[in-house]
Amino acid sequence: AIQLTQSPSSLSASVGDRVTITCRASHDISTTLVWYQQKSGKAPKFLIYDASSLESGVPSRFSGSGSGTDFTLTITSLQPEDFATYFCQHFYDYPLTFGGGTKVQIK
Amino acid sequence: EVQLSESGGGLVQPGGSLRLSCAASGFAISSYAMSWVRQAPGKGLEWVSAIGGSGPGTYYADSVRGRFTISRDTSNNTLYLHMNSLRAEDTAVYYCAKRVSVLRSGFDSWGQGTLVTVSS
């Protein structure tokens, strides 16, 4: 099974900061990577598909990049509503594993 | 509007069984791949099982293979997860999720989740 390793597991940032989260796959998964945002007690929200395409309705301050084994999620100018946990997931083959998550906290 | 609503969670003893349901509206589950994803208290997301959109294929995480069965009833547009031989480590909120499409990756719609607690 393909494993996804996210880093860091948590970070502290201020409103207006630029934040970068990485996701590394154990095998080449091309661009079959997606990102979600999850707030406490809520279902995940779909942010990015195909590694770098923004889902409809998602603010443009979110962006994704990468292919193969190394991927990043970037939030430019962090907003108060962006404090949440972020997960990557691959769709290369089954099982569809998730990364361990990155909690973005207020500094 | 696409909506997913899970039900069937609750408290069950180790070794017991439970059936979760996910009622879908706004789309036909027969046309989309559907999955179950769980989240243990305070932990990350774990993909559990999937059923193909147009085909009969079913897929499982190693942690549940042989104990859980995914199925769907297209007549009432409902997805199911039959869970047997439950263990304490199966305790989690279980979400059903809809894949965007056959050609596009990602789960674009999720239910609110249903809590399963396995404890004596």
PDB file of C-alpha atoms in Angstrom:
ATOM      1  CA  ALA A   1       0.000   0.000   0.000  1.00  0.00           C
ATOM      2  CA  ILE A   2       1.143   3.525  -0.745  1.00  0.00           C
ATOM      3  CA  GLN A   3       1.976   5.523   2.363  1.00  0.00           C
ATOM      4  CA  LEU A   4       1.646   9.293   2.624  1.00  0.00           C
ATOM      5  CA  THR A   5       3.796  11.208   5.099  1.00  0.00           C
ATOM      6  CA  GLN A   6       2.756  14.742   5.947  1.00  0.00           C
ATOM      7  CA  SER A   7       4.961  17.327   7.586  1.00  0.00           C
ATOM      8  CA  PRO A   8       4.876  19.073   9.846  1.00  0.00           C
ATOM      9  CA  SER A   9       2.265  17.382  12.018  1.00  0.00           C
ATOM     10  CA  SER A  10       1.421  20.778  13.465  1.00  0.00           C
ATOM     11  CA  LEU A  11       2.465  24.379  13.062  1.00  0.00           C
ATOM     12  CA  SER A  12       1.720  27.742  14.586  1.00  0.00           C
ATOM     13  CA  ALA A  13       1.212  30.746  12.360  1.00  0.00           C
ATOM     14  CA  SER A  14      -0.255  34.224  12.411  1.00  0.00           C
ATOM     15  CA  VAL A  15      -2.956  35.772  10.287  1.00  0.00           C
ATOM     16  CA  GLY A  16      -1.343  36.954   7.077  1.00  0.00           C
ATOM     17  CA  ASP A  17       1.451  34.378   7.131  1.00  0.00           C
ATOM     18  CA  ARG A  18       2.333  32.096   4.244  1.00  0.00           C
ATOM     19  CA  VAL A  19       2.028  28.434   5.211  1.00  0.00           C
ATOM     20  CA  THR A  20       3.411  25.401   3.390  1.00  0.00           C
ATOM     21  CA  ILE A  21       2.505  21.783   4.156  1.00  0.00           C
ATOM     22  CA  THR A  22       4.246  18.869   2.501  1.00  0.00           C
ATOM     23  CA  CYS A  23       3.037  15.379   1.632  1.00  0.00           C
ATOM     24  CA  ARG A  24       5.440  12.675   0.527  1.00  0.00           C
ATOM     25  CA  ALA A  25       4.307   9.441  -1.110  1.00  0.00           C
ATOM     26  CA  SER A  26       6.140   6.144  -0.703  1.00  0.00           C
ATOM     27  CA  HIS A  27       5.766   5.459  -4.442  1.00  0.00           C
ATOM     28  CA  ASP A  28       5.276   7.521  -7.583  1.00  0.00           C
ATOM     29  CA  ILE A  29       1.585   8.495  -7.668  1.00  0.00           C
ATOM     30  CA  SER A  30       1.796  10.896 -10.608  1.00  0.00           C
ATOM     31  CA  THR A  31      -0.627  13.746  -9.777  1.00  0.00           C
ATOM     32  CA  THR A  32      -3.363  11.651  -8.152  1.00  0.00           C
ATOM     33  CA  LEU A  33      -3.188  13.629  -4.914  1.00  0.00           C
ATOM     34  CA  VAL A  34      -5.921  15.680  -3.270  1.00  0.00           C
ATOM     35  CA  TRP A  35      -6.117  17.925  -0.205  1.00  0.00           C
ATOM     36  CA  TYR A  36      -8.839  18.448   2.394  1.00  0.00           C
ATOM     37  CA  GLN A  37      -9.422  20.874   5.217  1.00  0.00           C
ATOM     38  CA  GLN A  38     -11.131  19.665   8.382  1.00  0.00           C
ATOM     39  CA  LYS A  39     -12.401  21.744  11.261  1.00  0.00           C
ATOM     40  CA  SER A  40     -13.137  20.269  14.655  1.00  0.00           C
ATOM     41  CA  GLY A  41     -16.258  18.118  14.702  1.00  0.00           C
ATOM     42  CA  LYS A  42     -16.937  18.600  11.001  1.00  0.00           C
ATOM     43  CA  ALA A  43     -16.547  16.495   7.879  1.00  0.00           C
ATOM     44  CA  PRO A  44     -13.546  17.237   5.657  1.00  0.00           C
ATOM     45  CA  LYS A  45     -13.869  19.871   2.947  1.00  0.00           C
ATOM     46  CA  PHE A  46     -12.431  19.180  -0.505  1.00  0.00           C
ATOM     47  CA  LEU A  47      -9.828  21.778  -1.512  1.00  0.00           C
ATOM     48  CA  ILE A  48      -7.541  20.591  -4.307  1.00  0.00           C
ATOM     49  CA  TYR A  49      -7.579  17.761  -6.833  1.00  0.00           C
ATOM     50  CA  ASP A  50      -5.003  16.412  -9.286  1.00  0.00           C
ATOM     51  CA  ALA A  51      -2.316  17.861  -7.014  1.00  0.00           C
ATOM     52  CA  SER A  52      -2.753  21.442  -8.193  1.00  0.00           C
ATOM     53  CA  SER A  53      -6.331  22.134  -9.351  1.00  0.00           C
ATOM     54  CA  LEU A  54      -8.515  24.238  -7.087  1.00  0.00           C
ATOM     55  CA  GLU A  55     -11.967  22.885  -6.330  1.00  0.00           C
ATOM     56  CA  SER A  56     -14.792  25.253  -7.222  1.00  0.00           C
ATOM     57  CA  GLY A  57     -15.503  27.787  -4.492  1.00  0.00           C
ATOM     58  CA  VAL A  58     -12.163  27.387  -2.719  1.00  0.00           C
ATOM     59  CA  PRO A  59     -10.341  30.703  -2.178  1.00  0.00           C
ATOM     60  CA  SER A  60      -7.395  31.377  -4.464  1.00  0.00           C
ATOM     61  CA  ARG A  61      -5.039  31.766  -1.500  1.00  0.00           C
ATOM     62  CA  PHE A  62      -4.943  27.965  -1.461  1.00  0.00           C
ATOM     63  CA  SER A  63      -2.688  26.258  -3.986  1.00  0.00           C
ATOM     64  CA  GLY A  64      -1.138  22.875  -4.540  1.00  0.00           C
ATOM     65  CA  SER A  65       1.868  21.653  -6.426  1.00  0.00           C
ATOM     66  CA  GLY A  66       3.952  18.575  -7.050  1.00  0.00           C
ATOM     67  CA  SER A  67       3.980  15.279  -8.869  1.00  0.00           C
ATOM     68  CA  GLY A  68       5.484  11.867  -8.424  1.00  0.00           C
ATOM     69  CA  THR A  69       6.287  11.580  -4.704  1.00  0.00           C
ATOM     70  CA  ASP A  70       6.529  15.144  -3.382  1.00  0.00           C
ATOM     71  CA  PHE A  71       3.611  17.512  -2.991  1.00  0.00           C
ATOM     72  CA  THR A  72       2.872  20.777  -1.229  1.00  0.00           C
ATOM     73  CA  LEU A  73      -0.183  22.706  -0.105  1.00  0.00           C
ATOM     74  CA  THR A  74       0.402  26.431   0.273  1.00  0.00           C
ATOM     75  CA  ILE A  75      -1.823  28.983   1.923  1.00  0.00           C
ATOM     76  CA  THR A  76      -0.805  32.529   1.133  1.00  0.00           C
ATOM     77  CA  SER A  77      -1.933  35.170   3.625  1.00  0.00           C
ATOM     78  CA  LEU A  78      -3.485  32.879   6.240  1.00  0.00           C
ATOM     79  CA  GLN A  79      -6.985  33.932   7.305  1.00  0.00           C
ATOM     80  CA  PRO A  80      -8.722  33.281  10.654  1.00  0.00           C
ATOM     81  CA  GLU A  81     -11.020  30.708   9.050  1.00  0.00           C
ATOM     82  CA  ASP A  82      -8.014  28.711   7.770  1.00  0.00           C
ATOM     83  CA  PHE A  83      -7.028  27.457  11.203  1.00  0.00           C
ATOM     84  CA  ALA A  84      -7.860  23.785  10.845  1.00  0.00           C
ATOM     85  CA  THR A  85      -6.293  20.397  10.115  1.00  0.00           C
ATOM     86  CA  TYR A  86      -5.244  19.557   6.552  1.00  0.00           C
ATOM     87  CA  PHE A  87      -5.012  16.085   5.044  1.00  0.00           C
ATOM     88  CA  CYS A  88      -3.616  14.777   1.781  1.00  0.00           C
ATOM     89  CA  GLN A  89      -4.953  11.621   0.109  1.00  0.00           C
ATOM     90  CA  HIS A  90      -3.921   9.704  -2.995  1.00  0.00           C
ATOM     91  CA  PHE A  91      -6.145   8.113  -5.625  1.00  0.00           C
ATOM     92  CA  TYR A  92      -3.442   6.157  -7.433  1.00  0.00           C
ATOM     93  CA  ASP A  93      -4.826   2.771  -6.497  1.00  0.00           C
ATOM     94  CA  TYR A  94      -6.579   0.993  -3.635  1.00  0.00           C
ATOM     95  CA  PRO A  95      -6.226   1.355  -0.689  1.00  0.00           C
ATOM     96  CA  LEU A  96      -6.791   5.111  -0.873  1.00  0.00           C
ATOM     97  CA  THR A  97      -4.645   6.206   2.027  1.00  0.00           C
ATOM     98  CA  PHE A  98      -4.540   9.569   3.804  1.00  0.00           C
ATOM     99  CA  GLY A  99      -1.625  11.446   5.200  1.00  0.00           C
ATOM    100  CA  GLY A 100      -1.453  11.832   8.968  1.00  0.00           C
ATOM    101  CA  GLY A 101      -2.664  15.424   8.934  1.00  0.00           C
ATOM    102  CA  THR A 102      -1.218  18.847   9.699  1.00  0.00           C
ATOM    103  CA  LYS A 103      -2.856  21.003  12.360  1.00  0.00           C
ATOM    104  CA  VAL A 104      -2.528  24.717  11.677  1.00  0.00           C
ATOM    105  CA  GLN A 105      -2.818  26.645  14.940  1.00  0.00           C
ATOM    106  CA  ILE A 106      -2.871  30.285  15.876  1.00  0.00           C
ATOM    107  CA  LYS A 107       0.459  31.651  17.067  1.00  0.00           C
TER     108      LYS A 107
ATOM    109  CA  GLU B   1     -28.190  19.604  -3.985  1.00  0.00           C
ATOM    110  CA  VAL B   2     -26.058  16.595  -3.119  1.00  0.00           C
ATOM    111  CA  GLN B   3     -26.602  15.335   0.427  1.00  0.00           C
ATOM    112  CA  LEU B   4     -25.328  12.331   2.352  1.00  0.00           C
ATOM    113  CA  SER B   5     -26.702  11.288   5.714  1.00  0.00           C
ATOM    114  CA  GLU B   6     -25.251   8.446   7.783  1.00  0.00           C
ATOM    115  CA  SER B   7     -27.091   6.488  10.454  1.00  0.00           C
ATOM    116  CA  GLY B   8     -26.781   3.263  12.385  1.00  0.00           C
ATOM    117  CA  GLY B   9     -23.910   4.048  14.715  1.00  0.00           C
ATOM    118  CA  GLY B  10     -23.994   3.292  18.405  1.00  0.00           C
ATOM    119  CA  LEU B  11     -22.456   1.320  21.234  1.00  0.00           C
ATOM    120  CA  VAL B  12     -21.633  -2.324  20.501  1.00  0.00           C
ATOM    121  CA  GLN B  13     -19.682  -4.956  22.415  1.00  0.00           C
ATOM    122  CA  PRO B  14     -16.423  -6.386  21.093  1.00  0.00           C
ATOM    123  CA  GLY B  15     -17.178  -9.184  18.646  1.00  0.00           C
ATOM    124  CA  GLY B  16     -20.546  -7.673  17.800  1.00  0.00           C
ATOM    125  CA  SER B  17     -22.016  -6.455  14.534  1.00  0.00           C
ATOM    126  CA  LEU B  18     -23.482  -3.246  13.224  1.00  0.00           C
ATOM    127  CA  ARG B  19     -24.828  -1.974   9.931  1.00  0.00           C
ATOM    128  CA  LEU B  20     -24.267   1.622   8.899  1.00  0.00           C
ATOM    129  CA  SER B  21     -26.439   3.336   6.304  1.00  0.00           C
ATOM    130  CA  CYS B  22     -25.763   6.364   4.138  1.00  0.00           C
ATOM    131  CA  ALA B  23     -28.824   7.858   2.489  1.00  0.00           C
ATOM    132  CA  ALA B  24     -27.979   9.851  -0.617  1.00  0.00           C
ATOM    133  CA  SER B  25     -30.000  12.547  -2.341  1.00  0.00           C
ATOM    134  CA  GLY B  26     -29.372  14.840  -5.293  1.00  0.00           C
ATOM    135  CA  PHE B  27     -27.540  12.178  -7.302  1.00  0.00           C
ATOM    136  CA  ALA B  28     -27.679   8.464  -8.087  1.00  0.00           C
ATOM    137  CA  ILE B  29     -25.175   6.376  -6.102  1.00  0.00           C
ATOM    138  CA  SER B  30     -25.153   3.842  -8.936  1.00  0.00           C
ATOM    139  CA  SER B  31     -23.278   6.388 -11.069  1.00  0.00           C
ATOM    140  CA  TYR B  32     -20.509   7.255  -8.619  1.00  0.00           C
ATOM    141  CA  ALA B  33     -17.844   5.438  -6.650  1.00  0.00           C
ATOM    142  CA  MET B  34     -18.643   5.707  -2.952  1.00  0.00           C
ATOM    143  CA  SER B  35     -16.433   5.195   0.078  1.00  0.00           C
ATOM    144  CA  TRP B  36     -16.507   4.889   3.824  1.00  0.00           C
ATOM    145  CA  VAL B  37     -13.875   6.815   5.767  1.00  0.00           C
ATOM    146  CA  ARG B  38     -13.443   6.706   9.536  1.00  0.00           C
ATOM    147  CA  GLN B  39     -11.798   8.857  12.147  1.00  0.00           C
ATOM    148  CA  ALA B  40     -10.931   7.542  15.583  1.00  0.00           C
ATOM    149  CA  PRO B  41     -11.285  10.067  18.438  1.00  0.00           C
ATOM    150  CA  GLY B  42      -8.516  12.634  18.165  1.00  0.00           C
ATOM    151  CA  LYS B  43      -6.897  10.839  15.224  1.00  0.00           C
ATOM    152  CA  GLY B  44      -6.571  11.274  11.478  1.00  0.00           C
ATOM    153  CA  LEU B  45      -8.678  10.046   8.601  1.00  0.00           C
ATOM    154  CA  GLU B  46      -8.609   6.387   7.565  1.00  0.00           C
ATOM    155  CA  TRP B  47     -10.096   5.165   4.317  1.00  0.00           C
ATOM    156  CA  VAL B  48     -12.104   2.000   5.018  1.00  0.00           C
ATOM    157  CA  SER B  49     -13.869   0.735   1.910  1.00  0.00           C
ATOM    158  CA  ALA B  50     -15.124   1.670  -1.545  1.00  0.00           C
ATOM    159  CA  ILE B  51     -17.624   0.433  -4.085  1.00  0.00           C
ATOM    160  CA  GLY B  52     -17.255   1.200  -7.773  1.00  0.00           C
ATOM    161  CA  GLY B  53     -19.550   3.487  -9.670  1.00  0.00           C
ATOM    162  CA  SER B  54     -20.771   1.479 -12.586  1.00  0.00           C
ATOM    163  CA  GLY B  55     -19.137  -1.839 -11.797  1.00  0.00           C
ATOM    164  CA  PRO B  56     -19.446  -4.356  -8.973  1.00  0.00           C
ATOM    165  CA  GLY B  57     -15.944  -3.868  -7.604  1.00  0.00           C
ATOM    166  CA  THR B  58     -15.463  -3.506  -3.877  1.00  0.00           C
ATOM    167  CA  TYR B  59     -12.286  -2.547  -2.056  1.00  0.00           C
ATOM    168  CA  TYR B  60     -11.181  -2.674   1.574  1.00  0.00           C
ATOM    169  CA  ALA B  61      -8.443  -1.494   3.879  1.00  0.00           C
ATOM    170  CA  ASP B  62      -6.371  -4.346   5.280  1.00  0.00           C
ATOM    171  CA  SER B  63      -7.581  -3.446   8.766  1.00  0.00           C
ATOM    172  CA  VAL B  64     -11.196  -4.357   7.924  1.00  0.00           C
ATOM    173  CA  ARG B  65     -10.942  -6.883   5.079  1.00  0.00           C
ATOM    174  CA  GLY B  66     -12.868 -10.030   5.913  1.00  0.00           C
ATOM    175  CA  ARG B  67     -14.881  -8.310   8.657  1.00  0.00           C
ATOM    176  CA  PHE B  68     -16.602  -5.414   6.849  1.00  0.00           C
ATOM    177  CA  THR B  69     -18.733  -5.520   3.702  1.00  0.00           C
ATOM    178  CA  ILE B  70     -19.753  -2.542   1.610  1.00  0.00           C
ATOM    179  CA  SER B  71     -22.928  -2.664  -0.443  1.00  0.00           C
ATOM    180  CA  ARG B  72     -25.551  -0.416  -1.976  1.00  0.00           C
ATOM    181  CA  ASP B  73     -29.258  -0.472  -2.709  1.00  0.00           C
ATOM    182  CA  THR B  74     -29.890   1.579  -5.812  1.00  0.00           C
ATOM    183  CA  SER B  75     -33.669   1.348  -5.386  1.00  0.00           C
ATOM    184  CA  ASN B  76     -33.494   3.525  -2.273  1.00  0.00           C
ATOM    185  CA  ASN B  77     -30.205   5.235  -3.154  1.00  0.00           C
ATOM    186  CA  THR B  78     -28.482   4.047   0.016  1.00  0.00           C
ATOM    187  CA  LEU B  79     -24.946   2.882   0.760  1.00  0.00           C
ATOM    188  CA  TYR B  80     -24.257   0.397   3.539  1.00  0.00           C
ATOM    189  CA  LEU B  81     -21.361  -0.831   5.624  1.00  0.00           C
ATOM    190  CA  HIS B  82     -21.886  -4.153   7.345  1.00  0.00           C
ATOM    191  CA  MET B  83     -19.437  -4.519  10.197  1.00  0.00           C
ATOM    192  CA  ASN B  84     -18.791  -7.840  11.933  1.00  0.00           C
ATOM    193  CA  SER B  85     -16.329  -9.011  14.580  1.00  0.00           C
ATOM    194  CA  LEU B  86     -15.959  -5.476  15.835  1.00  0.00           C
ATOM    195  CA  ARG B  87     -12.924  -4.529  17.860  1.00  0.00           C
ATOM    196  CA  ALA B  88     -12.129  -1.654  20.192  1.00  0.00           C
ATOM    197  CA  GLU B  89      -9.910  -0.166  17.489  1.00  0.00           C
ATOM    198  CA  ASP B  90     -12.930   0.157  15.190  1.00  0.00           C
ATOM    199  CA  THR B  91     -14.268   2.901  17.461  1.00  0.00           C
ATOM    200  CA  ALA B  92     -14.546   5.992  15.273  1.00  0.00           C
ATOM    201  CA  VAL B  93     -16.795   8.408  13.490  1.00  0.00           C
ATOM    202  CA  TYR B  94     -17.693   6.835  10.166  1.00  0.00           C
ATOM    203  CA  TYR B  95     -18.275   9.068   7.163  1.00  0.00           C
ATOM    204  CA  CYS B  96     -19.623   8.146   3.758  1.00  0.00           C
ATOM    205  CA  ALA B  97     -18.158  10.090   0.856  1.00  0.00           C
ATOM    206  CA  LYS B  98     -18.852  10.497  -2.842  1.00  0.00           C
ATOM    207  CA  ARG B  99     -16.055  10.462  -5.385  1.00  0.00           C
ATOM    208  CA  VAL B 100     -16.111  13.388  -7.796  1.00  0.00           C
ATOM    209  CA  SER B 101     -16.229  11.219 -10.900  1.00  0.00           C
ATOM    210  CA  VAL B 102     -14.552   8.266 -12.564  1.00  0.00           C
ATOM    211  CA  LEU B 103     -11.977  10.539 -14.155  1.00  0.00           C
ATOM    212  CA  ARG B 104     -11.417  12.974 -11.296  1.00  0.00           C
ATOM    213  CA  SER B 105      -9.959  12.175  -7.913  1.00  0.00           C
ATOM    214  CA  GLY B 106     -11.299  13.363  -4.611  1.00  0.00           C
ATOM    215  CA  PHE B 107     -14.333  13.101  -2.366  1.00  0.00           C
ATOM    216  CA  ASP B 108     -16.419  16.196  -3.009  1.00  0.00           C
ATOM    217  CA  SER B 109     -19.347  15.357  -0.753  1.00  0.00           C
ATOM    218  CA  TRP B 110     -19.346  13.919   2.767  1.00  0.00           C
ATOM    219  CA  GLY B 111     -21.988  13.059   5.296  1.00  0.00           C
ATOM    220  CA  GLN B 112     -22.007  14.390   8.836  1.00  0.00           C
ATOM    221  CA  GLY B 113     -20.702  11.104  10.229  1.00  0.00           C
ATOM    222  CA  THR B 114     -22.037   8.507  12.653  1.00  0.00           C
ATOM    223  CA  LEU B 115     -20.189   7.426  15.795  1.00  0.00           C
ATOM    224  CA  VAL B 116     -19.446   3.764  16.411  1.00  0.00           C
ATOM    225  CA  THR B 117     -18.200   2.856  19.876  1.00  0.00           C
ATOM    226  CA  VAL B 118     -16.943  -0.676  20.507  1.00  0.00           C
ATOM    227  CA  SER B 119     -16.722  -1.320  24.216  1.00  0.00           C
ATOM    228  CA  SER B 120     -17.860  -3.764  26.861  1.00  0.00           C
TER     229      SER B 120
END
